[in-house]
Every structure is written in structure tokens, then in C-alpha cells.
Amino acid sequence: MIIRAGLLYDGSLNAPRKNVDLVIDGGAIRELRDAAGDCDLQAACVTPGLVNAHAHLEMSGEPDPMTAILAMPPLQRMLRAVENAQKSLRAGVTTIREPGGSEAISILVRDAINEGRIAGPRIAAAGFILCMTGGHGWFLGREVDGPWDARKAVREQRKAGADCIKLIATGGVLTKGAVPGLAQLLEEEMRAACDEAHRHQMRVAAHAIGTEGIKNALRAGVDSIEHGHMLDDEALGLFKKTGAYLVPTLTAPTCILENSEKGGQPEYVVRKAREINEYMLRNIRKAFESGVKIAGGSDAGTPFNYHDKYAEEVILMQRLLGMSAQQALHAATATAAELIGLHRGVLAAGEPADMLLLDRDIANDLTTLRNPNAVFKAGIRAGA
């Protein structure tokens, strides 16, 4: 198959190429060449498939996810996860990191997709999140106490088939009673978990909103900080020293606050989102400007934050952080893919033929990502 791009963004920060043919063979890109002769499809603009480094497949944007998850039987959560995986793919998300769910559901969905039994994006699954007893996300978690218990919990996730590990370093917005600014898992607990995970070549993400918890997680050796809203200058130095990524999930608090008058959201969710939003707007932009590696991830599934709306995270990276359209795309493709580790997230010879066909140049209008003309994963058109 030959796809002709009037303008090709390959996922890197190199200047886009004009009039390029992508030759697809066996689900991968065989060649990129100057356009000539016949083609099968063409588009004004072609980009890599989007990579969402933070998406909870069992959650569907309900106003009160904690109550919904606790009330939902496992089979219903499985059906939701399959539905949300399919919605993501149709919307242009060809790769997801699922940083914590219940009952090994994301692992089972990943395997079904890999075996070709259902449609969906590539998935790197974390299994249960690892939190302190009664900590943020306990309803989707494996509660741990002490370094050796943390090691055992990592081994349990590996045994269940997890690709990566998710730690809870601070409180969060959606768990009743959890305070986002306060540290939860101790540095020594997270260091033990990171050591165990890295011995098995598993990458580690840390939910961390509060300042102390962010720095604890970075010193412990995590590969990425999720949210990171209350980071300070010392934390920025630790990001640079360790090479950790920041996944800011801008959409999550934005959606909560934009829909605060609709009702259905617990008061504590709206209040906490409002409290951290000011930190987010100031500190995440500072992190980007200081050179911290920003990887795209939306926290899809949180209130009013739908799996088929990942384009909004890319748009917010441009609007709130001051990224160019190409920088935002790079964060949501190559950088996020580099963090996850399944592929490079670029359009190049030998890489998976994951791509979006768009009707206009993203540099002129990044909102074109909301409605791709066609989505391809491994050379197969989504929905075909």
C-alpha cells in the first residue's frame, strides 16, 4: 500500500517533508520516498498515530469514578475497558500505557488485542497500582507497607503479566480523603519497588502531585512522574539529573473544572482540582521551558475526560505550555512512545505503520487532530 502525504510530520522535531509516499508492507513502513506515480490513499497531512501515556480503560469519564468503580462488577469493567480501547483507536490513539486497573483487566485486554481477537491500540499495562494502605486509588490498588512488601507487590504484577509498574507517591483528586499535596508511599518503599522493577526491565511511573512526593519518587528512581503539578526548582533539578519524564495530564483537572456546574461530581473532587489547577498552569510550563522531557498523557477516564478526546491534551500542551504544534505532536508521539518503550512513535523505515491522515496542516490548526480522515495501526485501517 502507498499513502501519499502532502505534508509529512514524522514525529520528530525535524522540519516536515512535502509530497512524500509512505510505502507500507507487512504492517510496517518499508520506505519513505518522493511522491511519484499512483497511490492508494492521500492526505493533506500525515502524522504518526497518537500515543497516550496515561489512560485508565476501566473508567469512562463518569462524574464520580470512585463510586462507579466500586459499584461496577468486574465483567462490566472489562466491557468498559474493551469499549474504551476501541474508542481510543478510532480517535487516532494507536498506543496506550494503562497505568493501573483492577483484576488484571488491562492485561487481558492487551492480550486480546495482540492476538487479533478484538480491535484496539497497543497497550503497556501496569496491573494493580501500588499504594499505601488506604492511599490514593486503593480501590484500584494493591496496598503495600514497607520495602519488602513493595518488592513482593512488583513481583505479583510481573507474575500477572504487567509490562510496567505504577506507584502512588502522593494523595490525589478522585479518592475521598486523599490530600494531593501530602506524600504517601515513602521514598524507601518506592526505591525498593523501582529496584525490583528495573531488575526485570519494567519501567516505573509515579502518581505524584505534591512537592515532597514528587521529589521522593524522583530520588527513588522512577522513570516518570504523572501529574507533577506542585513541583519546585529542586524537583526540576532532579528531573534533569535522573532523566525522568513528566506526564502532566493537563486534560484531567481542566475537564473537572469546565464541567463543575453540571453536577454529579463530588464536592471534594472539584475543590481539589481547583486547588491544584493554579500550580499546574504555572509549574508545568516552567518545567517545559526548563527542558524537562514532557510526554503526552491525558488521564483519560477521569471525570468528563473521554478516551476518544485525546486530541484535547495535545491542544492544551500548545495552549497552556506554549509549545508549537509540532512540539505538542512530538510529546504525544515520539516522546510518549520513548517513555512506554513499545516502539519509537515515528514514521520511518522499519517502524510500525501507525499513522493519521488529516485534512490540513497541524501547524495551521492543531484541532485537525480531533477528526482524522483515517487512522492506521500496523497498516490496517481502524474500523475497516
Coordinates of C-alpha atoms in Angstrom, one line a residue:
M1 CA 0.0 0.0 0.0
I2 CA 1.2 3.5 -0.8
I3 CA -0.1 6.5 1.2
R4 CA 0.8 9.9 -0.2
A5 CA 1.3 12.8 2.2
G6 CA 1.1 16.4 1.0
L7 CA 3.0 17.2 4.2
L8 CA 4.6 14.6 6.5
Y9 CA 5.3 15.0 10.2
D10 CA 7.4 12.0 11.2
G11 CA 7.1 12.5 14.9
S12 CA 10.5 14.1 15.3
L13 CA 11.2 17.8 15.6
N14 CA 12.7 17.8 12.1
A15 CA 11.1 20.0 9.5
P16 CA 8.1 18.4 7.9
R17 CA 8.6 16.9 4.4
K18 CA 6.4 17.8 1.4
N19 CA 5.0 15.3 -1.1
V20 CA 6.1 12.0 0.4
D21 CA 4.9 8.5 -0.4
L22 CA 4.9 6.1 2.5
V23 CA 5.3 2.5 1.2
I24 CA 3.6 0.1 3.6
D25 CA 4.4 -3.6 3.7
G26 CA 3.5 -6.2 6.3
G27 CA 2.3 -3.7 8.8
A28 CA 5.5 -1.7 8.8
I29 CA 6.9 1.2 6.8
R30 CA 9.2 -0.1 4.1
E31 CA 10.2 3.1 2.5
L32 CA 9.7 6.9 2.6
R33 CA 10.2 8.4 -0.9
D34 CA 9.4 11.4 -3.0
A35 CA 5.8 11.2 -4.4
A36 CA 5.5 9.7 -7.9
G37 CA 3.1 7.6 -9.8
D38 CA -0.1 6.0 -8.4
C39 CA -1.1 5.8 -4.7
D40 CA -3.8 4.1 -2.7
L41 CA -4.7 7.0 -0.4
Q42 CA -3.6 10.5 0.0
A43 CA -4.0 13.2 2.6
A44 CA -3.0 16.9 3.1
C45 CA -1.1 16.0 6.2
V46 CA 0.1 12.7 7.7
T47 CA 1.4 12.2 11.3
P48 CA 2.2 9.2 13.5
G49 CA -0.6 7.6 15.5
L50 CA -1.0 9.3 18.8
V51 CA 0.5 7.8 22.0
N52 CA -1.4 8.3 25.3
A53 CA 1.0 7.5 28.1
H54 CA -1.8 7.8 30.8
A55 CA -5.2 6.3 30.2
H56 CA -7.5 4.3 32.5
L57 CA -9.5 2.0 30.4
E58 CA -12.0 0.9 33.1
M59 CA -13.1 4.5 33.7
S60 CA -15.2 6.2 31.1
G61 CA -15.4 9.8 32.2
E62 CA -18.0 9.3 34.9
P63 CA -18.5 12.3 37.2
D64 CA -17.7 10.2 40.3
P65 CA -15.2 7.4 39.2
M66 CA -14.5 6.1 42.7
T67 CA -18.2 5.3 43.3
A68 CA -18.7 4.0 39.8
I69 CA -15.7 1.6 40.0
L70 CA -16.7 0.3 43.5
A71 CA -20.3 -0.4 42.3
M72 CA -19.3 -2.0 39.0
P73 CA -18.9 -5.8 38.7
P74 CA -15.6 -6.9 37.2
L75 CA -17.3 -8.2 34.0
Q76 CA -18.8 -4.7 33.4
R77 CA -15.4 -3.1 34.0
M78 CA -14.0 -5.5 31.4
L79 CA -16.6 -4.5 28.8
R80 CA -15.9 -0.8 29.5
A81 CA -12.2 -1.4 29.0
V82 CA -12.8 -3.0 25.6
E83 CA -15.2 -0.3 24.6
N84 CA -12.7 2.5 25.6
A85 CA -9.8 0.8 23.9
Q86 CA -11.8 0.7 20.6
K87 CA -12.9 4.3 21.0
S88 CA -9.3 5.4 21.5
L89 CA -8.1 3.7 18.4
R90 CA -10.9 5.1 16.2
A91 CA -9.9 8.6 17.5
G92 CA -6.3 8.2 16.5
V93 CA -4.6 6.8 19.6
T94 CA -2.6 3.8 18.4
T95 CA -0.7 3.2 21.6
I96 CA -1.6 3.4 25.3
R97 CA 0.0 3.0 28.7
E98 CA -2.6 1.8 31.1
P99 CA -1.1 2.9 34.5
G100 CA -3.3 0.9 36.9
G101 CA -6.5 -1.0 36.9
S102 CA -8.3 -3.9 38.6
E103 CA -8.5 -7.6 38.2
A104 CA -5.7 -7.7 35.5
I105 CA -8.3 -6.3 33.1
S106 CA -6.0 -4.1 31.1
I107 CA -3.5 -7.1 30.8
L108 CA -6.3 -9.3 29.4
V109 CA -7.5 -6.6 27.0
R110 CA -3.9 -6.1 25.8
D111 CA -3.5 -9.8 25.2
A112 CA -6.8 -10.0 23.3
I113 CA -5.7 -7.1 21.1
N114 CA -2.3 -8.6 20.4
E115 CA -3.9 -11.9 19.5
G116 CA -6.2 -10.1 17.0
R117 CA -9.4 -11.1 18.8
I118 CA -10.5 -7.5 19.3
A119 CA -9.6 -4.1 17.9
G120 CA -7.6 -1.6 19.9
P121 CA -4.4 0.2 20.4
R122 CA -1.1 -1.3 21.5
I123 CA -1.2 -1.4 25.3
A124 CA 1.5 -1.4 28.0
A125 CA -0.3 -2.4 31.2
A126 CA 0.6 -1.8 34.8
G127 CA -1.8 -4.2 36.6
F128 CA -2.7 -3.0 40.0
I129 CA -1.4 0.3 41.2
L130 CA 0.8 0.1 44.3
C131 CA -0.3 2.4 47.1
M132 CA 0.0 2.7 50.8
T133 CA -2.8 1.1 52.9
G134 CA -5.8 3.4 52.4
G135 CA -3.8 5.5 49.9
H136 CA -5.0 7.3 46.8
G137 CA -6.5 4.8 44.3
W138 CA -6.8 2.0 46.9
F139 CA -10.0 0.8 45.1
L140 CA -7.8 0.0 42.0
G141 CA -4.7 -0.9 44.0
R142 CA -2.5 -3.4 45.8
E143 CA -1.9 -1.8 49.2
V144 CA 1.7 -2.1 50.4
D145 CA 3.5 -1.4 53.6
G146 CA 7.3 -1.5 53.8
P147 CA 10.1 -2.0 51.3
W148 CA 9.9 -5.8 51.2
D149 CA 6.1 -5.7 50.7
A150 CA 6.7 -3.3 47.8
R151 CA 9.1 -5.7 46.2
K152 CA 6.6 -8.5 46.6
A153 CA 3.9 -6.4 45.0
V154 CA 6.1 -5.7 42.0
R155 CA 6.7 -9.4 41.6
E156 CA 3.0 -10.1 41.8
Q157 CA 2.3 -7.6 39.0
R158 CA 5.1 -9.2 36.9
K159 CA 3.6 -12.7 37.6
A160 CA 0.2 -11.4 36.4
G161 CA 1.7 -10.2 33.1
A162 CA 2.2 -6.5 33.7
D163 CA 4.5 -4.5 31.5
C164 CA 5.2 -1.6 33.9
I165 CA 4.6 -0.5 37.5
K166 CA 2.6 2.4 38.9
L167 CA 3.4 3.8 42.4
I168 CA 1.3 6.3 44.4
A169 CA 3.7 8.9 45.8
T170 CA 1.0 11.4 47.0
G171 CA -2.6 11.9 47.5
G172 CA -4.9 12.5 44.6
V173 CA -8.1 14.2 43.4
L174 CA -10.5 11.4 42.9
T175 CA -10.0 9.4 46.2
K176 CA -12.2 10.6 49.1
G177 CA -9.9 11.7 52.0
A178 CA -6.7 11.8 50.0
V179 CA -4.8 15.1 50.1
P180 CA -3.0 15.8 46.8
G181 CA -0.2 17.8 48.4
L182 CA 0.7 15.1 51.0
A183 CA 3.3 12.4 50.4
Q184 CA 2.1 8.8 50.7
L185 CA 4.4 5.9 49.8
L186 CA 7.8 6.5 51.5
E187 CA 11.0 7.1 49.5
E188 CA 12.4 3.8 50.7
E189 CA 9.3 1.9 49.7
M190 CA 9.4 3.3 46.2
R191 CA 13.2 2.8 45.9
A192 CA 12.6 -0.9 46.7
A193 CA 9.8 -1.1 44.1
C194 CA 11.9 0.7 41.5
D195 CA 14.9 -1.6 42.1
E196 CA 12.8 -4.7 41.8
A197 CA 11.0 -3.5 38.7
H198 CA 14.2 -2.3 36.9
R199 CA 15.8 -5.7 37.6
H200 CA 13.1 -7.2 35.5
Q201 CA 13.3 -4.4 32.8
M202 CA 10.0 -2.9 33.8
R203 CA 9.6 0.8 33.8
V204 CA 8.0 2.7 36.8
A205 CA 5.6 5.6 36.9
A206 CA 4.7 7.5 40.0
H207 CA 1.4 9.4 40.6
A208 CA 2.8 12.5 42.3
I209 CA 1.1 15.9 42.7
G210 CA 2.6 17.2 46.0
T211 CA 6.1 18.7 46.2
E212 CA 7.6 16.2 48.7
G213 CA 6.2 13.2 47.0
I214 CA 7.5 14.3 43.6
K215 CA 11.0 14.6 45.0
N216 CA 10.7 11.3 46.9
A217 CA 9.7 9.5 43.7
L218 CA 12.5 11.0 41.6
R219 CA 15.1 10.2 44.2
A220 CA 13.7 6.6 44.4
G221 CA 14.4 6.2 40.7
V222 CA 11.0 6.3 38.9
D223 CA 11.0 6.7 35.1
S224 CA 8.1 9.1 35.0
I225 CA 6.2 11.5 37.2
E226 CA 2.4 11.6 36.5
H227 CA 0.8 15.0 37.0
G228 CA 3.7 16.7 38.9
H229 CA 1.7 19.9 39.4
M230 CA 3.4 21.1 42.6
L231 CA 7.0 20.6 41.5
D232 CA 9.6 23.1 42.7
D233 CA 13.1 24.2 41.5
E234 CA 14.7 21.3 43.4
A235 CA 12.4 18.9 41.6
L236 CA 13.3 20.4 38.3
G237 CA 16.9 19.7 39.1
L238 CA 16.1 16.1 40.0
F239 CA 14.2 15.7 36.7
K240 CA 17.4 16.8 34.8
K241 CA 19.7 14.6 37.0
T242 CA 17.6 11.4 36.6
G243 CA 16.3 11.9 33.1
A244 CA 12.8 11.2 34.2
Y245 CA 9.8 12.2 32.1
L246 CA 6.9 14.3 33.2
V247 CA 3.4 13.4 32.1
P248 CA 1.3 16.4 33.0
T249 CA -2.2 15.2 32.3
L250 CA -3.5 18.7 31.6
T251 CA -6.9 17.5 30.5
A252 CA -7.8 15.9 33.8
P253 CA -8.2 19.0 36.1
T254 CA -9.3 21.1 33.0
C255 CA -12.3 18.8 32.3
I256 CA -13.3 18.7 36.0
L257 CA -13.4 22.4 36.3
E258 CA -15.0 23.0 32.9
N259 CA -17.9 20.8 33.9
S260 CA -18.1 21.8 37.6
E261 CA -21.6 23.2 37.2
K262 CA -23.1 20.1 35.5
G263 CA -23.5 18.2 38.8
G264 CA -22.6 14.7 39.7
Q265 CA -19.1 15.3 40.7
P266 CA -18.4 15.1 44.5
E267 CA -17.6 18.4 46.1
Y268 CA -14.2 17.2 47.2
V269 CA -13.2 16.4 43.5
V270 CA -14.0 19.9 42.3
R271 CA -12.4 21.5 45.3
K272 CA -9.1 19.6 44.9
A273 CA -9.0 20.1 41.2
R274 CA -9.4 23.9 41.7
E275 CA -6.6 23.9 44.3
I276 CA -4.1 22.2 42.0
N277 CA -5.0 23.9 38.8
E278 CA -3.1 27.1 39.6
Y279 CA 0.0 25.1 40.4
M280 CA -0.4 23.2 37.1
L281 CA -0.7 26.3 35.0
R282 CA 2.4 27.8 36.5
N283 CA 4.7 24.9 37.1
I284 CA 4.2 22.6 34.1
R285 CA 5.0 25.4 31.8
K286 CA 8.1 26.2 33.8
A287 CA 9.1 22.5 33.5
F288 CA 8.7 22.6 29.8
E289 CA 10.7 25.8 29.4
S290 CA 13.5 24.4 31.6
G291 CA 13.9 21.4 29.3
V292 CA 12.2 18.6 31.3
K293 CA 11.0 15.8 28.9
I294 CA 7.2 16.2 28.5
A295 CA 5.3 13.1 27.4
G296 CA 1.7 13.2 26.4
G297 CA -0.8 11.5 28.6
S298 CA -4.4 12.7 29.4
D299 CA -5.5 10.6 32.4
A300 CA -8.4 9.5 30.1
G301 CA -11.3 8.1 32.1
T302 CA -11.4 10.8 34.8
P303 CA -14.5 13.0 35.0
F304 CA -15.6 14.2 31.6
N305 CA -12.2 13.2 30.2
Y306 CA -13.2 10.8 27.4
H307 CA -11.0 8.2 25.7
D308 CA -11.9 9.5 22.2
K309 CA -10.8 13.1 23.1
Y310 CA -7.0 12.7 23.5
A311 CA -6.5 15.4 20.9
E312 CA -7.6 17.8 23.6
E313 CA -4.4 17.0 25.6
V314 CA -2.3 17.8 22.6
I315 CA -4.1 21.1 22.0
L316 CA -3.7 22.0 25.7
M317 CA 0.0 21.4 25.5
Q318 CA 0.2 24.0 22.8
R319 CA -2.2 26.5 24.5
L320 CA -1.1 26.2 28.2
L321 CA 2.6 25.3 27.9
G322 CA 3.5 27.4 24.9
M323 CA 4.6 24.5 22.7
S324 CA 4.5 24.8 19.0
A325 CA 2.1 22.4 17.2
Q326 CA 5.0 20.2 16.2
Q327 CA 6.4 20.2 19.7
A328 CA 3.0 19.1 21.1
L329 CA 2.7 16.4 18.5
H330 CA 6.3 15.3 19.3
A331 CA 5.3 15.0 23.0
A332 CA 2.2 12.9 22.1
T333 CA 4.0 10.6 19.7
A334 CA 7.8 10.1 19.9
T335 CA 8.4 11.2 23.4
A336 CA 5.5 9.3 24.9
A337 CA 6.5 6.3 22.9
E338 CA 10.0 6.5 24.1
L339 CA 8.7 6.5 27.7
I340 CA 6.5 3.5 27.1
G341 CA 9.0 1.5 25.2
L342 CA 6.9 -0.5 22.7
H343 CA 8.1 1.4 19.6
R344 CA 9.7 4.7 18.6
G345 CA 6.5 6.6 17.8
V346 CA 7.9 7.9 14.5
L347 CA 7.2 7.4 10.8
A348 CA 10.4 5.8 9.5
A349 CA 11.5 2.7 7.6
G350 CA 11.1 -0.3 9.8
E351 CA 8.7 1.3 12.2
P352 CA 5.0 0.2 12.6
A353 CA 2.7 1.8 10.1
D354 CA 0.7 3.7 12.7
M355 CA -0.5 6.9 11.3
L356 CA -3.2 9.6 11.0
L357 CA -4.4 11.0 7.7
L358 CA -5.5 14.6 8.2
D359 CA -7.2 17.2 6.0
R360 CA -5.0 20.2 6.9
D361 CA -1.6 21.1 8.3
I362 CA -1.3 20.8 12.1
A363 CA 0.9 23.9 12.2
N364 CA -2.0 26.0 10.9
D365 CA -4.7 24.2 13.0
L366 CA -3.9 21.6 15.6
T367 CA -7.6 20.9 16.1
T368 CA -7.5 18.8 12.9
L369 CA -6.3 16.0 15.2
R370 CA -9.9 15.8 16.6
N371 CA -11.2 14.4 13.4
P372 CA -8.7 12.3 11.4
N373 CA -9.8 11.3 8.0
A374 CA -8.3 7.8 8.6
V375 CA -6.4 6.0 11.3
F376 CA -4.0 3.2 10.6
K377 CA -2.5 0.8 13.1
A378 CA 0.1 -1.6 11.7
G379 CA -1.0 -0.7 8.2
I380 CA -4.7 -1.7 8.9
R381 CA -7.3 1.0 8.8
A382 CA -9.3 1.3 12.0
G383 CA -12.9 0.4 11.5
A384 CA -12.3 -1.2 8.2

